[in-house]
Short mmCIF file of C-alpha atoms in Angstrom, two decimals:
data_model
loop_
_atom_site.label_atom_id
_atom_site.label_comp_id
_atom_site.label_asym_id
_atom_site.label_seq_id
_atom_site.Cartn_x
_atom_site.Cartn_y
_atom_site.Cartn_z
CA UNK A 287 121.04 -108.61 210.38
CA UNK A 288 118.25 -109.69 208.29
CA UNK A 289 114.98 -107.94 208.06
CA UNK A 290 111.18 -109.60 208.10
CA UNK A 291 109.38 -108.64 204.86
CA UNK A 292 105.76 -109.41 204.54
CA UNK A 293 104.16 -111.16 201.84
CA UNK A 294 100.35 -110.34 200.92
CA UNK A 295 99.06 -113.03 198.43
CA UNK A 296 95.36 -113.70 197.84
CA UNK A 297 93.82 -116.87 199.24
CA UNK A 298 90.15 -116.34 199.68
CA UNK A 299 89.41 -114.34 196.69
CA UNK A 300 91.11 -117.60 194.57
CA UNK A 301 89.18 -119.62 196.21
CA UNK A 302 85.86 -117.79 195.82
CA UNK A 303 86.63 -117.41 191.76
CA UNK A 304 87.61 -120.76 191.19
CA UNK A 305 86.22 -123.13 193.71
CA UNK A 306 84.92 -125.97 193.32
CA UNK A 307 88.59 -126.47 190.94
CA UNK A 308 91.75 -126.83 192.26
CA UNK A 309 92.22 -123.74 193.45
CA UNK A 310 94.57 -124.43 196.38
CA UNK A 311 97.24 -125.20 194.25
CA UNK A 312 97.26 -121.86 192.42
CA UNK A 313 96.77 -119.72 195.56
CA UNK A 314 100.07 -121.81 197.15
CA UNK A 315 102.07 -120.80 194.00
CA UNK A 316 101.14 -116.82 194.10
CA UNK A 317 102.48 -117.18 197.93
CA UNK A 318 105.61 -119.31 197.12
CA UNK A 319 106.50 -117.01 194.68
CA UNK A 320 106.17 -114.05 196.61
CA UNK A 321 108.04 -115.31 199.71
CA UNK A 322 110.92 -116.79 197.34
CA UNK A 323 111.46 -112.90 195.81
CA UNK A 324 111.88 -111.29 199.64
CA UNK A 325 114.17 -114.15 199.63
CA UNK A 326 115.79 -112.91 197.10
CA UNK A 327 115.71 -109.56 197.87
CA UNK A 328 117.53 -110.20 201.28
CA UNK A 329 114.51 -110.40 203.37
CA UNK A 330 113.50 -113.43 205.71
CA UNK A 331 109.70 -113.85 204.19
CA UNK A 332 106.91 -113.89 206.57
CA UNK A 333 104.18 -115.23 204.46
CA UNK A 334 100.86 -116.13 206.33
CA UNK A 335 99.17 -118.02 203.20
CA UNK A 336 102.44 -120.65 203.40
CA UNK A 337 102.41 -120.41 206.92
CA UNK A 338 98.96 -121.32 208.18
CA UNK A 339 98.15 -123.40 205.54
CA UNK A 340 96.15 -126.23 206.83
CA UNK A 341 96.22 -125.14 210.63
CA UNK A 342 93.31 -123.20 210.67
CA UNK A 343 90.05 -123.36 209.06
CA UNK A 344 89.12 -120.92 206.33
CA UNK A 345 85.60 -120.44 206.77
CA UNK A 346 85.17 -120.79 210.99
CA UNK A 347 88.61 -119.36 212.03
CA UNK A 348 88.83 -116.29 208.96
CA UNK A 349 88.87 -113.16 211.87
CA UNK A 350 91.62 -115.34 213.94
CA UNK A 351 94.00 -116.16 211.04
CA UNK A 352 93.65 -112.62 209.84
CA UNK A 353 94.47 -111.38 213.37
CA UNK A 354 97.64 -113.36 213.32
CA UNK A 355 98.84 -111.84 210.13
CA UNK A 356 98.21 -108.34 211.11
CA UNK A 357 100.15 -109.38 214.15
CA UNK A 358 103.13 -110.49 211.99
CA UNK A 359 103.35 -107.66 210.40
CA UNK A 360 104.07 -105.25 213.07
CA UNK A 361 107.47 -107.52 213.49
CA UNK A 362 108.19 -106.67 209.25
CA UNK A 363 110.05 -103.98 208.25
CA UNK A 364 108.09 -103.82 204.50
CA UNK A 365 105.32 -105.38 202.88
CA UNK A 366 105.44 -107.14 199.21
CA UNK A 367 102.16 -107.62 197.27
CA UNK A 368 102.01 -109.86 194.66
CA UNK A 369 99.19 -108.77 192.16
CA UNK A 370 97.58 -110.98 190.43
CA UNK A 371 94.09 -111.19 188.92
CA UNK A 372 92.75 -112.14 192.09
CA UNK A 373 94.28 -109.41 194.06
CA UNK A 374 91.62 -106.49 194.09
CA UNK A 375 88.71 -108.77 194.91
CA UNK A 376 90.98 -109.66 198.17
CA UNK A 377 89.54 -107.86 201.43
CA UNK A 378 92.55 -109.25 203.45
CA UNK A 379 95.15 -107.86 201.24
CA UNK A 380 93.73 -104.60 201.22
CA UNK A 381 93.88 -104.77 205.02
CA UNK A 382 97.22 -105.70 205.37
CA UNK A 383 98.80 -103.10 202.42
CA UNK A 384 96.50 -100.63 204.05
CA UNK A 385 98.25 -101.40 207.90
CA UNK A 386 101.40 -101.47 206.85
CA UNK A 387 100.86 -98.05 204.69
CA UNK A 388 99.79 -96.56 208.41
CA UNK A 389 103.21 -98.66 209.78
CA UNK A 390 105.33 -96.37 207.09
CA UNK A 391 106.73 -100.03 205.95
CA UNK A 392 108.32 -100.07 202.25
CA UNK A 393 106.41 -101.47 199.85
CA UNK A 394 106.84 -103.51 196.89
CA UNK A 395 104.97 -105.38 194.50
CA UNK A 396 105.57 -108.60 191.92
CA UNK A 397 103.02 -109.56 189.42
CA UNK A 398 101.76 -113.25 189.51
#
């Protein structure tokens, strides 16, 4: 049976560096690319960015969406990060690596 792996990808950080650009676009193609390696790796990705995209609102619903990652990832059995320049000004990926540290969940990284 297949396994839930996690994928932690900046979104808010992106869009606080690069806004008012396109910055949607690149912070969808850090997430795609980290769900398609769990893919790869066997896993069935659980990727919040790709998955609540466009259902709820950044700025008024931030603590709700962020609850309903941390919720997913009680359900994953590891936790993939994929690092990119954007990734150590993002509060929610610290949050989630940090949780699933405490949830002893392997952990593996990709660069962006």
């Amino acid at each position: 049976m297949k396994q839930f792996c996690y994928v932690a990808s900046p979104y808010r950080s992106v869009k606080e560096s690069l806004e008012p650009m396109d910055w949607m676009g690149l912070a969808k193609s850090y997430a795609i690319k980290g769900a398609r390696m769990a893919k790869e790796m066997g896993f069935v990705p659980i990727c919040p960015v790709l998955l609540f995209w466009g259902v709820y609102d950044e700025e008024s619903e931030r603590n709700e969406v962020l609850e309903a990652g941390l919720l997913m990832l009680e359900h994953c059995q590891c936790i993939l990060s994929v690092k990119t320049l954007y990734s150590k000004d993002s509060a929610g990926m610290k949050k989630e690596i940090e949780l699933a540290k405490a949830y002893g969940l392997s952990y593996y990284e990709i660069y962006g």
